[in-house]
Amino acid sequence: MDFNKADYSVIVSTLRRNFKDGYIAKYEKRLEQLQAIYRLVVDHQEEFHDAGYKDLRKPTTEACFADTQFVNRECGDAIKALKTWMKPENISTDLLNMQHSAKILHDPLGVVLVMGAWNYPVQLCFIPLIGAIAAGNCVIIKPSELSIHTTELMTKLIEQCLDPDIVQVVNGGVEETTELLKERFDKIFFTGSPSVGKIIMKAASQYLTPVDLELGGKCPAIVDETCDMQLVANRISWARYTNAGQLCIATDYVLCISDNVQDRLIECLKKTLDGFYGENAQESPDFGRILNLRNFKRLQKLIDPSKVVYGNHLDEKDLYISPTIMKNVSSDDPVMQEEIFGPILPVLSVANVDEAVEFVQENEKPLALYVFSKKNDVVNDILARTSSGTVCVNDCVLQVGITNLPFGGVGMSGMGCYHGKYTYDAFTHRKSCLFTKQKNESMNKFRYPPYDYNGRAMRIVKWLLTPNGKPAGISWSVTLLLTSLTLGILASVYKYLLNV
């Protein structure tokens, strides 16, 4: 819905009142809204695919698996698991507190803001929404204004299908978003670029609002001489050129360990691209387009024609940039200074694994790292010496589809994680609770003044407070023995305190 700026505070305060009144506190209401999301996407799947085509010339297969089907699976999993997720977690206590019980309760945060992105707008709005609803929050969704047709469709369907007392959609550009961020939220979930992420984080600091920032960065692939080069070329090309390269976990550049590996891989990449899109990718129904003229011109400036070994065919009117490969690229070239987010693949050569690791270490921590090698020791060495949000070994992008794996960045590539239950956790406060009883007060005498630090009771208590009630390094068999004696010890302490 389009609102005046003055309306934002009304929307937020209304949702906050609804949250406090318990509109979405109960399991049944959360389930109802999750089922409504599921039906919304399933019933209008073809409309979403058509909108994706209008926005980005996105192929139906890509729109299905990366947008609508992705959401359907996440929502279906949440519906099945919701009751389990909401249950309190029972926590074990130490020996001193074994008469008490401890639990973790899952508290919703309140009113949260979800800010989606334009490259996969259905997925990047609905998956955070699913977790926020499952966790019991009221939600404001701010879709990207750049995915015009998909945002228009999402807005219409959310207003028709979801409870407006729980979910509201706010549309607009930079000016409207700036005003919206002046409101107080209980969490902000943002997907986009690091530069905008900094703006979000600065706005959130006004109220110390927690943020999840799903950003991006330059995701490298490291390829060694042991690889099946054609296989590697297929997998890297799919990750780089899907959605015309407009993917936050796309392979941003390749580090080949030796010139020979670089030459072999490039020849295989050319063969792969000819097979994927034919001689003229502009005529292929499976190759997308750049979002807008601004992004087209930005990408155009990143291409050095003298280093192009494949592609570099551009049509500004069609917002078309062909799959392009660049060779002999240096770290100082413009294409290596920012996340590409387009169908351009720089291929670099390094002397050895150490040099590849050093190259990755000298740059910002990426959202994803891809390692191609048949040697487990090489793979483990690279993973041990690099930091990245996620990793996929001998393939690309697939890690994002495993809902039992947390997805998120580190450092400049983001903070926080989501997918599956991790999305529920992202919108939940894990509240620690200890439950005691109004009895056995005499056993607490040691903790009240006047203290007797050197007394017998205190010595026993200090022993009980050692790790697991025993000195470190003690065997498990001795642990069993000590555990069996604990009740007797506690009984002795109890009797002693009664007589002090």
XYZ file of C-alpha atoms in Angstrom, residues 6-242:
237
model
C 2.874 10.847 8.259
C 1.079 7.517 8.145
C 4.174 5.455 9.009
C 3.991 6.142 12.728
C 0.285 5.246 12.680
C 1.004 1.920 10.959
C 3.776 1.028 13.396
C 1.816 2.056 16.484
C -1.269 0.150 15.299
C 0.726 -3.019 14.718
C 2.449 -2.584 18.071
C -0.897 -2.318 19.822
C -2.097 -5.409 17.975
C 1.017 -7.276 19.039
C 0.556 -6.302 22.672
C -3.084 -7.358 22.478
C -1.965 -10.826 21.426
C -3.284 -10.853 17.858
C -0.640 -13.387 16.806
C 0.419 -14.840 20.129
C -1.319 -18.182 19.781
C -0.254 -21.153 17.687
C -3.558 -21.262 15.812
C -3.259 -17.699 14.483
C 0.343 -18.137 13.411
C -0.569 -21.362 11.637
C -3.486 -19.658 9.896
C -1.227 -16.937 8.505
C 1.455 -19.401 7.396
C -1.157 -21.440 5.565
C -2.402 -18.239 3.934
C 1.133 -17.451 2.717
C 1.462 -20.950 1.309
C -1.822 -20.711 -0.582
C -0.976 -17.195 -1.788
C 2.222 -18.341 -3.479
C 0.882 -21.667 -4.780
C -2.321 -20.200 -6.200
C -0.538 -17.299 -7.919
C 2.697 -18.997 -8.922
C 2.290 -18.316 -12.653
C 1.546 -14.647 -11.984
C 4.781 -14.363 -10.017
C 6.685 -16.034 -12.853
C 5.184 -13.604 -15.357
C 6.102 -10.652 -13.159
C 9.673 -11.920 -12.845
C 9.885 -12.135 -16.619
C 8.666 -8.559 -16.996
C 11.137 -7.274 -14.417
C 14.273 -9.201 -15.395
C 13.363 -11.466 -18.333
C 13.796 -14.206 -15.735
C 13.288 -17.735 -17.146
C 10.343 -19.596 -15.652
C 12.561 -22.429 -14.402
C 14.774 -20.005 -12.481
C 11.746 -18.140 -11.116
C 10.195 -21.389 -9.977
C 13.126 -22.947 -8.161
C 14.734 -19.785 -6.770
C 11.564 -17.864 -5.902
C 8.172 -19.554 -5.657
C 9.199 -23.165 -5.037
C 11.803 -22.029 -2.533
C 9.128 -20.151 -0.595
C 6.670 -23.045 -0.787
C 9.185 -25.448 0.730
C 10.190 -23.074 3.517
C 6.570 -22.317 4.332
C 5.565 -25.983 4.252
C 8.419 -26.878 6.585
C 7.428 -24.077 8.969
C 3.804 -25.247 9.035
C 4.874 -28.794 9.911
C 7.414 -27.781 12.545
C 5.710 -24.746 14.112
C 4.349 -26.516 17.194
C 7.769 -28.025 17.908
C 9.567 -24.716 17.386
C 7.269 -22.971 19.847
C 7.833 -25.477 22.660
C 10.036 -24.356 25.563
C 13.479 -25.957 25.640
C 14.349 -27.852 28.804
C 17.896 -27.082 29.954
C 20.011 -29.167 32.315
C 21.416 -27.491 35.429
C 24.599 -28.000 37.425
C 24.793 -30.177 40.524
C 24.279 -27.274 42.895
C 21.014 -26.366 41.160
C 19.759 -29.824 40.336
C 16.679 -29.292 42.509
C 15.628 -26.437 40.165
C 14.390 -26.554 36.564
C 15.591 -24.361 33.689
C 13.907 -23.558 30.392
C 14.349 -21.340 27.359
C 11.137 -19.659 26.212
C 10.790 -18.288 22.672
C 9.486 -14.736 22.872
C 8.461 -12.856 19.711
C 10.240 -9.525 19.309
C 7.276 -7.301 18.471
C 6.952 -5.217 15.303
C 9.625 -6.051 12.738
C 10.583 -4.559 9.392
C 11.493 -6.817 6.452
C 13.214 -5.074 3.544
C 13.464 -7.213 0.414
C 15.649 -6.992 -2.689
C 14.851 -6.860 -6.384
C 16.840 -9.810 -7.771
C 14.730 -12.539 -6.106
C 11.894 -10.447 -4.687
C 9.467 -13.264 -3.847
C 12.015 -15.315 -1.938
C 13.679 -12.371 -0.225
C 10.404 -10.935 1.094
C 8.449 -14.065 1.928
C 11.095 -16.215 3.628
C 11.827 -13.605 6.339
C 8.065 -13.029 6.587
C 7.490 -16.746 7.197
C 9.985 -16.785 10.070
C 8.649 -13.559 11.556
C 5.049 -14.813 11.503
C 6.028 -18.235 12.866
C 7.800 -16.485 15.733
C 4.679 -14.435 16.526
C 5.607 -10.952 15.295
C 3.685 -8.267 13.486
C 5.442 -7.347 10.250
C 5.918 -4.434 7.898
C 7.245 -5.519 4.503
C 9.129 -3.047 2.331
C 9.680 -4.674 -1.093
C 12.173 -3.216 -3.524
C 10.754 -0.449 -5.669
C 13.003 -1.638 -8.528
C 11.229 -4.964 -9.157
C 8.166 -3.021 -10.288
C 5.844 -5.764 -11.507
C 6.628 -8.280 -8.774
C 6.305 -5.665 -6.034
C 2.943 -4.557 -7.395
C 1.712 -8.160 -7.438
C 3.053 -8.964 -3.961
C 1.441 -5.865 -2.502
C -1.939 -6.703 -3.987
C -1.879 -10.342 -2.890
C -0.617 -9.709 0.637
C -3.359 -7.129 1.184
C -5.944 -9.624 -0.110
C -4.728 -12.785 1.598
C -3.052 -11.896 4.906
C -4.456 -10.299 8.036
C -3.826 -6.516 7.865
C -3.794 -6.405 11.659
C -0.600 -8.472 11.473
C 1.084 -7.723 8.109
C 1.338 -4.429 6.255
C 3.179 -3.566 3.029
C 4.848 -0.195 2.539
C 6.102 0.843 -0.887
C 8.299 3.668 -2.070
C 11.816 4.697 -2.992
C 14.753 6.164 -1.097
C 12.800 9.108 0.324
C 9.984 6.947 1.687
C 12.402 4.346 3.049
C 14.377 7.043 4.826
C 11.215 8.221 6.570
C 10.168 4.668 7.429
C 13.536 3.998 9.074
C 12.898 6.845 11.513
C 10.260 4.668 13.174
C 11.104 2.357 16.050
C 11.116 -1.336 15.214
C 11.975 -4.363 17.302
C 14.102 -5.781 14.486
C 15.079 -4.851 10.949
C 15.807 -7.579 8.419
C 17.483 -6.184 5.305
C 18.689 -7.821 2.103
C 20.799 -5.711 -0.230
C 24.182 -4.107 -0.717
C 26.774 -3.347 2.001
C 26.533 0.381 1.243
C 22.792 0.448 1.998
C 23.350 -1.962 4.889
C 25.460 0.702 6.582
C 22.585 3.175 6.241
C 20.171 0.655 7.744
C 22.519 -0.046 10.646
C 23.002 3.654 11.351
C 19.243 4.240 11.414
C 18.739 1.211 13.678
C 21.305 2.533 16.165
C 18.926 5.347 17.148
C 16.895 2.835 19.181
C 19.521 0.074 19.444
C 17.313 -1.959 17.140
C 18.853 -5.348 16.294
C 19.464 -5.957 12.602
C 19.961 -8.897 10.289
C 21.913 -7.744 7.241
C 21.961 -10.170 4.322
C 24.486 -8.500 2.056
C 26.904 -9.856 -0.525
C 30.452 -9.272 -1.678
C 32.887 -10.838 -4.080
C 32.467 -14.604 -3.780
C 35.572 -16.430 -5.050
C 35.985 -19.878 -6.529
C 39.341 -21.605 -6.122
C 40.165 -24.301 -8.688
C 43.174 -26.649 -8.587
C 44.746 -29.012 -11.115
C 42.980 -32.150 -9.840
C 39.566 -31.068 -11.099
C 37.386 -32.310 -13.923
C 37.486 -28.962 -15.719
C 34.339 -29.436 -17.772
C 32.363 -30.274 -14.644
C 33.797 -27.235 -12.875
C 32.997 -25.021 -15.867
C 29.379 -26.214 -15.899
C 28.861 -25.518 -12.217
C 30.645 -22.173 -12.114
C 28.845 -20.970 -15.257
C 25.455 -21.876 -13.852
C 26.232 -19.974 -10.650
C 27.675 -16.951 -12.470
C 25.165 -16.482 -15.294
C 21.868 -17.510 -13.668
